[in-house]
Coordinates of N, CA and C in Angstrom, one line a residue:
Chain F
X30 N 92.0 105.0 104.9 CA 92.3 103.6 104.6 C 92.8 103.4 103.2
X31 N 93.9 102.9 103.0 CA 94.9 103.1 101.9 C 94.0 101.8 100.9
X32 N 93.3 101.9 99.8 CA 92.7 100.8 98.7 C 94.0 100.6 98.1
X33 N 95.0 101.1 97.9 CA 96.0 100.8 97.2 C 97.6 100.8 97.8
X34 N 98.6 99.9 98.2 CA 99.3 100.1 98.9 C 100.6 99.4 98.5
X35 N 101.7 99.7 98.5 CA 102.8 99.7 98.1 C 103.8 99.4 99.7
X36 N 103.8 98.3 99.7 CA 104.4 98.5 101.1 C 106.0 98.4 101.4
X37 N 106.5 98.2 100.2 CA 108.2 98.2 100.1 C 108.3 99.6 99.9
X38 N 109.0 100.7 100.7 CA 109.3 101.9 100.5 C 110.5 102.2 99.6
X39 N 111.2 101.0 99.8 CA 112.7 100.6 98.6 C 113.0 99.5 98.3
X40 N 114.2 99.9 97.1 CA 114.4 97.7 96.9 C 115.6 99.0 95.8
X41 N 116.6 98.2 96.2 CA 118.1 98.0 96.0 C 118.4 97.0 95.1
X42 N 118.5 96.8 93.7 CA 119.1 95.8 93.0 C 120.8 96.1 92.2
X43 N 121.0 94.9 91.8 CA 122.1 95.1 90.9 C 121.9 95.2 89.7
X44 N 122.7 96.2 88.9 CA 122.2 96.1 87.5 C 122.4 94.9 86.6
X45 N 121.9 94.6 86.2 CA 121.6 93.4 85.3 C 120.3 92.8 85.9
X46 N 120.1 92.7 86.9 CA 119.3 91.8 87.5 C 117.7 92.2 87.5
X47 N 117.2 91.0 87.9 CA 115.5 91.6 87.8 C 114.7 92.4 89.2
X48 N 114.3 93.3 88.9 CA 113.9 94.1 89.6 C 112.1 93.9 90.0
X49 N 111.8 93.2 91.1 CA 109.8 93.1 91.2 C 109.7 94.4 92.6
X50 N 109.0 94.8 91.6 CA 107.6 95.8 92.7 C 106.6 95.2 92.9
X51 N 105.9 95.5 94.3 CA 104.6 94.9 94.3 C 103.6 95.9 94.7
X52 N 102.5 95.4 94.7 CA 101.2 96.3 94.7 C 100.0 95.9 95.2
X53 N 99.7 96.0 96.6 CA 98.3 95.5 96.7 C 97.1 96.1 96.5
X54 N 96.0 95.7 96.4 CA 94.0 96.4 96.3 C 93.4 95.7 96.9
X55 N 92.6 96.5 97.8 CA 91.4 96.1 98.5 C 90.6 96.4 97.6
X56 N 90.1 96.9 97.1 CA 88.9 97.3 96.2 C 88.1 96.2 94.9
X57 N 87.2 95.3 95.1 CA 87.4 94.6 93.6 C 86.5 95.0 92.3
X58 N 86.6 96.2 93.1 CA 85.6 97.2 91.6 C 86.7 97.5 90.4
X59 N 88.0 97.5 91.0 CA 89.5 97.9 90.2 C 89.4 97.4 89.1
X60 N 89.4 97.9 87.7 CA 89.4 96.5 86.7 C 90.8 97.7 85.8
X61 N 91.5 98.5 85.9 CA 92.8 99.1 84.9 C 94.0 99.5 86.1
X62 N 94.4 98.5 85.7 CA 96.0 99.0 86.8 C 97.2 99.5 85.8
X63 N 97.8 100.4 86.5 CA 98.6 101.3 85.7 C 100.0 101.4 87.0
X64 N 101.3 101.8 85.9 CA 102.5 101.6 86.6 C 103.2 103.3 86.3
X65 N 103.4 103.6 87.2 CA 104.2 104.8 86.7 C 105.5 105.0 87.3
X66 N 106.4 105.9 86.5 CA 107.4 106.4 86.7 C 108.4 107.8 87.6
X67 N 108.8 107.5 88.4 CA 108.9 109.5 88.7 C 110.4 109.6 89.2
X68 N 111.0 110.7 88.1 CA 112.4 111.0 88.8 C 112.2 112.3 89.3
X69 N 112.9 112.8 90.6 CA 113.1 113.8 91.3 C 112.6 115.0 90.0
X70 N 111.8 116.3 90.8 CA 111.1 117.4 90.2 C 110.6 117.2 88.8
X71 N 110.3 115.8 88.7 CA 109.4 116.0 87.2 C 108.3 115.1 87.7
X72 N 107.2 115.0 86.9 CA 105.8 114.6 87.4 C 106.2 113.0 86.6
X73 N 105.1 112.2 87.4 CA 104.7 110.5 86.8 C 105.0 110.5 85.6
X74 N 105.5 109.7 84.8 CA 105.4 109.1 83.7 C 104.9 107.7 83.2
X75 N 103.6 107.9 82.7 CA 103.0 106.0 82.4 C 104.4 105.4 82.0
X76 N 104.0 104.2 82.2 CA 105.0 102.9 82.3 C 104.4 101.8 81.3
X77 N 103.5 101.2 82.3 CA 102.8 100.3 81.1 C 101.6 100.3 82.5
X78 N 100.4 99.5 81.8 CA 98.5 99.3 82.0 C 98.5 97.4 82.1
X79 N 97.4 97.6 83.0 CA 96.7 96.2 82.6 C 95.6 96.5 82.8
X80 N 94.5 95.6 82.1 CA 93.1 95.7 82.3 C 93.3 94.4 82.9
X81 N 91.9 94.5 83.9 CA 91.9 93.0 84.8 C 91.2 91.8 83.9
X82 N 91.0 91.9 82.4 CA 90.6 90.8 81.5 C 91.9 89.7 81.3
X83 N 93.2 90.6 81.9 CA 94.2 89.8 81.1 C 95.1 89.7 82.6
X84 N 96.3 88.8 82.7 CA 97.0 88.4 83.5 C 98.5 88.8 83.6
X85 N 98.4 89.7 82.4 CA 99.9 89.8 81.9 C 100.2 90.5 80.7
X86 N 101.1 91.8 81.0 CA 101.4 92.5 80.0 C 102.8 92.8 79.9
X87 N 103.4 92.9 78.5 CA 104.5 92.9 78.5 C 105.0 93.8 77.6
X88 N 106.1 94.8 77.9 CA 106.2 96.0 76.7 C 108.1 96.0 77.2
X89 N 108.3 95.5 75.9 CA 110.1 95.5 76.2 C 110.8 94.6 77.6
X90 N 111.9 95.4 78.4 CA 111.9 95.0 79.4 C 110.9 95.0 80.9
X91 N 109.7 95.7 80.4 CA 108.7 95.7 81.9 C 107.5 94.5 81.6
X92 N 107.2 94.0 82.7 CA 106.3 93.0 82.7 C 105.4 93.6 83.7
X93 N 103.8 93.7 83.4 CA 103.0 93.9 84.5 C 102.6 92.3 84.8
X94 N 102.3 91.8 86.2 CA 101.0 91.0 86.1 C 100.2 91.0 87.2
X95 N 99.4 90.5 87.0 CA 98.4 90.8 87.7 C 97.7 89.1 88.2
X96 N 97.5 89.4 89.5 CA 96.5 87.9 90.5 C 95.4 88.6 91.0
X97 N 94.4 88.4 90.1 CA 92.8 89.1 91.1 C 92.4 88.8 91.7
X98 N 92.8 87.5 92.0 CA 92.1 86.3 93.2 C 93.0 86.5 94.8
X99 N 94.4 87.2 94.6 CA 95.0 88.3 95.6 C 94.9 89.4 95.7
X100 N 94.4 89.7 94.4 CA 93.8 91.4 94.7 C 95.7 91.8 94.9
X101 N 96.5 91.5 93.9 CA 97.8 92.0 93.2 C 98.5 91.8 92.2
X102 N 99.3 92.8 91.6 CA 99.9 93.0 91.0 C 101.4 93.6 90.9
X103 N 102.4 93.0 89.8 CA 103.7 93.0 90.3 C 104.5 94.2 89.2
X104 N 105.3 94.5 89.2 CA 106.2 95.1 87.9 C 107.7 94.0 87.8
X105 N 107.2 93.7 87.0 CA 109.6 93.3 86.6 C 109.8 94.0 85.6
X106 N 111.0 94.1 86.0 CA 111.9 94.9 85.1 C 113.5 94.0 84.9
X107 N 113.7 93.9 83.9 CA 114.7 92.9 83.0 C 115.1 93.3 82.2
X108 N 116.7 93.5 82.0 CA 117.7 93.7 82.9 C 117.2 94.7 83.5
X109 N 117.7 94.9 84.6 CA 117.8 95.9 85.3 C 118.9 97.6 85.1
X110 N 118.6 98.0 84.7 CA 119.5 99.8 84.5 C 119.5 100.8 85.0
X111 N 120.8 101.4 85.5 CA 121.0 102.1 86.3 C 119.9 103.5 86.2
X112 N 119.6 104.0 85.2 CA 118.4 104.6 84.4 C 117.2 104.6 85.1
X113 N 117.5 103.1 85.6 CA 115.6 103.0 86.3 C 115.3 103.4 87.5
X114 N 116.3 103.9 88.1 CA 116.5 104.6 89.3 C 115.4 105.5 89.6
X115 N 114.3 105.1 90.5 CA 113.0 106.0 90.1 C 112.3 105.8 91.5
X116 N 111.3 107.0 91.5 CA 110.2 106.2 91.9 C 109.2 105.6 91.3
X117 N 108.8 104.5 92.2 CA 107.4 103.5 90.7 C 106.2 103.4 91.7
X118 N 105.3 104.3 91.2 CA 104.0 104.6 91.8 C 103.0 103.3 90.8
X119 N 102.1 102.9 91.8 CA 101.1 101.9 91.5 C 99.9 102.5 91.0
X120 N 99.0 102.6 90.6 CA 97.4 103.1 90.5 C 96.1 102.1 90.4
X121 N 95.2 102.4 90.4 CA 94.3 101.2 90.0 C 92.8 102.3 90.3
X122 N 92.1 101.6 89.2 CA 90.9 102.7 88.9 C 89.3 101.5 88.4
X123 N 88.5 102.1 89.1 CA 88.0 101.4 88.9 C 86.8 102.8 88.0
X124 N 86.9 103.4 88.5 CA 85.6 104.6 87.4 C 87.1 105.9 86.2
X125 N 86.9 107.0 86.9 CA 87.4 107.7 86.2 C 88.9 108.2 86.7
X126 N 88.9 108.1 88.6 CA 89.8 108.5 89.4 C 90.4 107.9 89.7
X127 N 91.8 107.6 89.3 CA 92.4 106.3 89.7 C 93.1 106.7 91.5
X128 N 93.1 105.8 91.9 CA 93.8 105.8 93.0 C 95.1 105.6 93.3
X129 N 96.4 105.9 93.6 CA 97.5 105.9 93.7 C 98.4 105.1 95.0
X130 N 99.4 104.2 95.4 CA 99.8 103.9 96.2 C 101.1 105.2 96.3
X131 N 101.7 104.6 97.9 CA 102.7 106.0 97.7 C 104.1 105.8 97.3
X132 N 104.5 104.4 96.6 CA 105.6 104.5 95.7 C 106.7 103.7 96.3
X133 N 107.3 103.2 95.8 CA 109.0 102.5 95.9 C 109.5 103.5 95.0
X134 N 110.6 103.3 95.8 CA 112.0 103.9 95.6 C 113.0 102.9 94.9
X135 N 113.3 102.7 94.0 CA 114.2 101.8 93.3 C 115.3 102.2 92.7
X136 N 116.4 101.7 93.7 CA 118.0 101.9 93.1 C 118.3 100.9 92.7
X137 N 119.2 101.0 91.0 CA 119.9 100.1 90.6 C 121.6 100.4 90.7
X138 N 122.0 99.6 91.3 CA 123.5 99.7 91.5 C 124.4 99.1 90.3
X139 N 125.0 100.1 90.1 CA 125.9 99.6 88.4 C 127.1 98.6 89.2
Chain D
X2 N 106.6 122.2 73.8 CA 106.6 120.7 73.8 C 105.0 120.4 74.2
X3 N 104.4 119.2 73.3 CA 103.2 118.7 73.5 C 102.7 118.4 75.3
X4 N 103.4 118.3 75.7 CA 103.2 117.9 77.1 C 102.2 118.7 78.0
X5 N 101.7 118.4 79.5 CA 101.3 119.0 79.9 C 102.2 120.0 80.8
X6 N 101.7 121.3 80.7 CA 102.5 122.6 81.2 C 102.2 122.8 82.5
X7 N 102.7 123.5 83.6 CA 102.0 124.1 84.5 C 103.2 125.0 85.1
X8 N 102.5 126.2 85.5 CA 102.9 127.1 86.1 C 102.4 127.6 87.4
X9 N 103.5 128.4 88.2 CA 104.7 128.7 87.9 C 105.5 127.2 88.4
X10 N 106.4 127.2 88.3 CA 107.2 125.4 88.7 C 107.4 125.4 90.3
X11 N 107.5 126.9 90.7 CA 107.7 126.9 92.2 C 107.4 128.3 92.2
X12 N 106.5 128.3 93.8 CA 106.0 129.2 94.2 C 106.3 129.4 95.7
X13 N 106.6 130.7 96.2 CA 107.0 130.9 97.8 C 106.6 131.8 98.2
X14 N 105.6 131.7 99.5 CA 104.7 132.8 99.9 C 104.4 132.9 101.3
X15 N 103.8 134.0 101.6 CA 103.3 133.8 103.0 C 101.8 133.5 103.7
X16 N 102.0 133.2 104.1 CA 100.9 132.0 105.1 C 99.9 133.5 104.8
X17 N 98.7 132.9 104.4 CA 97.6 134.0 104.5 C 97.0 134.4 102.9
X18 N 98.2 134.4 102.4 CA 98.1 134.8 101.2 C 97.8 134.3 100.5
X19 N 97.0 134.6 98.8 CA 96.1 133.7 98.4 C 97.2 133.1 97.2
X20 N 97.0 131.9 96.4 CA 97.8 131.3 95.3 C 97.3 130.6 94.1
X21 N 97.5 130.9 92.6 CA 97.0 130.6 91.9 C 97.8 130.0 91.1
X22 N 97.5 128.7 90.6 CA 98.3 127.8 89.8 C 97.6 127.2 88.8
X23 N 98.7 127.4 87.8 CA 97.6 127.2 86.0 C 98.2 125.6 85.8
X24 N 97.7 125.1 85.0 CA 97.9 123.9 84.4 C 97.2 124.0 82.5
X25 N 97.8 123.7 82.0 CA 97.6 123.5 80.2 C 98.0 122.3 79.8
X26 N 96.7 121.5 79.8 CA 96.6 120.2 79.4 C 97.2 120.1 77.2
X27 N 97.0 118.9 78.3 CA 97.6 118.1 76.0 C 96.3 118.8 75.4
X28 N 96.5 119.1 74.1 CA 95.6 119.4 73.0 C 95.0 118.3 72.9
X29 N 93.4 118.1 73.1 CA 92.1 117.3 72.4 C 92.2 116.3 73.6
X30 N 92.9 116.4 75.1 CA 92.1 115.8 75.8 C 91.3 116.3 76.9
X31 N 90.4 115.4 77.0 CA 88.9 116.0 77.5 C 89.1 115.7 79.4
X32 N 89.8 115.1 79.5 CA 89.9 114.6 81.4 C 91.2 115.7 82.3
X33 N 91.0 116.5 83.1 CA 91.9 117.1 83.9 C 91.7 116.5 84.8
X34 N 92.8 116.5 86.1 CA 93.1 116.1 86.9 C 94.0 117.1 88.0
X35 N 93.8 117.1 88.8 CA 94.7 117.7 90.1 C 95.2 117.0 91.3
X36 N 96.4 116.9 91.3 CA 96.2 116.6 92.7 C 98.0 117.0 93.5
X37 N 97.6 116.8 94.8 CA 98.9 117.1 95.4 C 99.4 115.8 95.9
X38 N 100.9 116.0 96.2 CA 101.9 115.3 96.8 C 102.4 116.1 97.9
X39 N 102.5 115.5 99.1 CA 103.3 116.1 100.3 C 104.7 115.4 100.6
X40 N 105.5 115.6 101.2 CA 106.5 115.3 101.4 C 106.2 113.3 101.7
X41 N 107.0 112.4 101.6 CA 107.2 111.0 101.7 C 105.7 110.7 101.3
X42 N 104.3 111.3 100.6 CA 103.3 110.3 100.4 C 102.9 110.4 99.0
X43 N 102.1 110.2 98.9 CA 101.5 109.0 97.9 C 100.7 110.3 97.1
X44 N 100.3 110.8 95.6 CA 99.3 111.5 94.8 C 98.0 111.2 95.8
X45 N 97.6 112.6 96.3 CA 96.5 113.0 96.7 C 95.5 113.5 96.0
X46 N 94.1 113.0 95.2 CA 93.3 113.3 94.7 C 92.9 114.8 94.8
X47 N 92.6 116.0 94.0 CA 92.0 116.9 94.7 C 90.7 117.4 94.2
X48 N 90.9 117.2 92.5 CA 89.4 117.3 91.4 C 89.5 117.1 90.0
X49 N 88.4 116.7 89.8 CA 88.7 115.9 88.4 C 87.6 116.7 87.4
X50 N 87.8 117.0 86.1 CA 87.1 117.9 85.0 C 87.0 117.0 83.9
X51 N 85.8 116.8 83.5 CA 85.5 116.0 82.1 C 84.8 116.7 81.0
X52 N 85.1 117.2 80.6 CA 84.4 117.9 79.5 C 84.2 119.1 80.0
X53 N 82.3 119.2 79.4 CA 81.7 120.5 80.1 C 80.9 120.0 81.4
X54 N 81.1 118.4 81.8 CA 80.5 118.1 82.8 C 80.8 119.0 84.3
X55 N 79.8 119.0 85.3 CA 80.2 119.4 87.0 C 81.6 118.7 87.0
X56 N 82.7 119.6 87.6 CA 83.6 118.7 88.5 C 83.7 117.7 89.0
X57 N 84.0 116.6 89.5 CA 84.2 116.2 90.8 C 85.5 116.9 91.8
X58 N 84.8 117.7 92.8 CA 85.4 118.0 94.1 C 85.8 117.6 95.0
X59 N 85.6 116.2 95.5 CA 85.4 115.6 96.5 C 86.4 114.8 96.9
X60 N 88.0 115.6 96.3 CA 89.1 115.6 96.7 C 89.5 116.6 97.9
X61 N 89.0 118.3 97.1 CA 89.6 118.9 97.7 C 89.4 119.1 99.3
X62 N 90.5 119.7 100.0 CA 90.5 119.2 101.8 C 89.8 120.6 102.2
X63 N 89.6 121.7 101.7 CA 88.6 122.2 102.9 C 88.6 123.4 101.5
X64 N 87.4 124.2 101.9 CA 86.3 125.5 101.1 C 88.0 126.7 100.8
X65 N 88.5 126.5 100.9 CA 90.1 127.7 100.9 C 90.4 126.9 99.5
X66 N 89.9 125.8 98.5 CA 90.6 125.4 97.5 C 89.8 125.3 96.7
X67 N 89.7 126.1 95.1 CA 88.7 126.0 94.7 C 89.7 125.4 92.7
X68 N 88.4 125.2 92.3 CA 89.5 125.1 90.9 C 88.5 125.5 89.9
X69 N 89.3 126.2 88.1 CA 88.2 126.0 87.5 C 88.8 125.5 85.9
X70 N 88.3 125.2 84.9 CA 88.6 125.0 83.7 C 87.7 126.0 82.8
X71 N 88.3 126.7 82.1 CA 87.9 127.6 81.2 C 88.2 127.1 79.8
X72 N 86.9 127.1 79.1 CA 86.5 126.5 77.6 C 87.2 125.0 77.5
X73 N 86.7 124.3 78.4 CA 87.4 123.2 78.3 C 89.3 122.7 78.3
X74 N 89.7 123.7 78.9 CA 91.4 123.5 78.4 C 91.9 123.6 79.7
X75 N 92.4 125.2 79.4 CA 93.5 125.6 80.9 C 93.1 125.8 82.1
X76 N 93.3 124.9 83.0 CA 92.8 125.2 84.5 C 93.5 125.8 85.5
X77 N 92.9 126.4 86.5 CA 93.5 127.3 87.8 C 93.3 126.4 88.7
X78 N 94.3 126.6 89.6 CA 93.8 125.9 91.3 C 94.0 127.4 91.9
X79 N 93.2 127.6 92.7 CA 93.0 128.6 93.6 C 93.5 128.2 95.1
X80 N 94.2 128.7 95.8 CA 94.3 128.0 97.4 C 94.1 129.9 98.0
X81 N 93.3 130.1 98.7 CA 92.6 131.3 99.5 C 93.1 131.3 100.9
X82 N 93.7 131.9 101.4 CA 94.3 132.0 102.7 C 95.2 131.1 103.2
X83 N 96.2 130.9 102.4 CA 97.0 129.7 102.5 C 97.6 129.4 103.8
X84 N 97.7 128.4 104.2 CA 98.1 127.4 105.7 C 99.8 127.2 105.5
X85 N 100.5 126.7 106.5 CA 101.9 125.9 106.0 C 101.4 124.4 105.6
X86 N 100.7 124.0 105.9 CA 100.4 123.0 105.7 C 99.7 122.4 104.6
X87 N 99.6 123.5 103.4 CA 99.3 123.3 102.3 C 100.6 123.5 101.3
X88 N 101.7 123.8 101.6 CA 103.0 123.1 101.0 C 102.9 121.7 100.5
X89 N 103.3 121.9 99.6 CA 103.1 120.7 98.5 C 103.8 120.7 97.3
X90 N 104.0 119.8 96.1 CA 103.9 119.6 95.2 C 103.0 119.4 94.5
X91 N 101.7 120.6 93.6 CA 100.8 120.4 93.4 C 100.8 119.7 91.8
X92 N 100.4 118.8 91.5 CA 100.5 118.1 89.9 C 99.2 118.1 89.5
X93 N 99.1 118.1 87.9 CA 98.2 118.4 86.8 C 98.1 117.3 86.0
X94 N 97.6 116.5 85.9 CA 97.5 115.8 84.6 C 96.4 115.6 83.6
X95 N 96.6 114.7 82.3 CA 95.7 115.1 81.6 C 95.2 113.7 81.1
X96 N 94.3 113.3 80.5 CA 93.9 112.1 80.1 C 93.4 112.2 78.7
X97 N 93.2 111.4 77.7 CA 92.4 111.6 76.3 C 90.8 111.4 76.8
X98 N 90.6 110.6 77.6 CA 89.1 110.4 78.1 C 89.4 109.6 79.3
X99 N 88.4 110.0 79.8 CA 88.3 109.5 81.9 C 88.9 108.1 82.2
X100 N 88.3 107.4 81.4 CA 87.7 105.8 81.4 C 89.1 104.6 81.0
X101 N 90.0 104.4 82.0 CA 90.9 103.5 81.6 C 92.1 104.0 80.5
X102 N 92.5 105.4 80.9 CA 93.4 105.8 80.0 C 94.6 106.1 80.4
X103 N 95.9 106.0 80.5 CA 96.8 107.0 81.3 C 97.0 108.1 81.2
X104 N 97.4 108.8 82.5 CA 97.1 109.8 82.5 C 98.8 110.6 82.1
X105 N 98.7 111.8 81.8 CA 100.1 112.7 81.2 C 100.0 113.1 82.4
X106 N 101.2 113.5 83.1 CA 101.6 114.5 84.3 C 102.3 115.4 83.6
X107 N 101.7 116.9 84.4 CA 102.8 117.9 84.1 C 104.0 117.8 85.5
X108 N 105.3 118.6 85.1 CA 106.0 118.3 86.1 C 105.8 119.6 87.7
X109 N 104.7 120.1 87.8 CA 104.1 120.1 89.2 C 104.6 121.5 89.4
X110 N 104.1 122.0 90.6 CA 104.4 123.7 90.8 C 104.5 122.8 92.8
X111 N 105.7 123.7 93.0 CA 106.0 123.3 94.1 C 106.6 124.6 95.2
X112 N 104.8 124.9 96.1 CA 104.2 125.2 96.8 C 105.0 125.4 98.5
X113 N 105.5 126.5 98.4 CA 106.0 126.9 99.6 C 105.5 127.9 100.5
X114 N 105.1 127.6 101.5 CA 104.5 128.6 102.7 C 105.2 129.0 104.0
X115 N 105.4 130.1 103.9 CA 106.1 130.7 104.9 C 105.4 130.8 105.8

């Protein structure tokens, strides 16, 4: 039973444009969600965090936010860059082990 | 480079045979991590190391997978009579402490069984 789930396997944007991933949780012990990054043969790369005190995090062009009362959380990405062409893995932890969804695939088309 | 290391980056062997995979976490952090990816899914938990605390195990999928951390740093995964179905991409990461931190990935040793 997947606590964490990512259910867009892809999403196709134009470059410039804004790019949302989404991310569901069953779990509501979850209180640190985390976004990561993965290009072909190299491991995750953090992206950006939210703690569930806050609704909204913002670092450059990525926005996390977060609805606890849906038990989700989204990524935008603005502009959008051919660069970001990735996979974008979800996490969410509520002790030490975070849990992982199994990722979107996001192409940006120049 | 500061990052986390792991060796070898790819590994190809035969079904039966046993396989050993190192991981060398960031300097001064205390949380390891293991886990595998299979083809189309999602980071599979396998065991987690906090200090000089017990493990948590209660990733890995059957008694053939064992792991250890020596003086707190560099860890082995062990896989003992290897299956095809233990083909993977096995990933290592590291944390500064357990508790709400992100974690470093190394870029993974990727596990082929003949």
């Amino acid at each position: 039973d997947q606590q964490v789930k990512q259910n867009s396997p892809s999403l196709s944007v134009q470059e410039g444009r804004i790019s949302i991933l989404n991310c569901d949780y069953t779990n509501s012990m979850f209180d640190y969600f985390l976004w990561y990054k993965k290009y072909p043969a190299e491991g995750p790369t953090f992206l950006i965090s939210i703690s569930s005190i806050k609704d909204k995090n913002e670092d450059g062009r990525f926005t996390v936010f977060l609805n606890k009362s849906a038990k989700h959380l989204s990524l935008h990405i603005v502009p959008s860059q051919p660069g970001d062409s990735a996979v974008y893995f979800c996490a969410a932890s509520g002790s030490y082990i975070p849990t992982f969804g199994r990722g979107t695939s996001l192409i940006v088309h120049p | 480079g500061a990052g986390v290391s792991q060796s070898p980056s790819n590994k190809v062997t035969e079904k039966g045979k046993d396989v050993e995979l190192r991981c060398d976490p960031i300097s001064g952090h205390t949380a390891l991590y293991w886990y595998r990816q299979s083809l189309g899914q999602g980071l599979e938990f396998l065991i987690y190391f906090q200090g000089n605390s017990a493990p948590d195990k209660s990733g890995l999928p059957s008694d053939r997978f064992s792991a250890e951390r020596t003086g707190g740093s560099v860890s082995t995964l062990t896989i003992q009579r290897t299956q095809q179905e233990d083909s993977a991409v096995y990933l290592c990461a590291s944390s500064l402490t357990a508790h709400n931190q992100p974690q470093h990935f190394g870029d993974g040793t990727r596990l082929s069984i003949l």
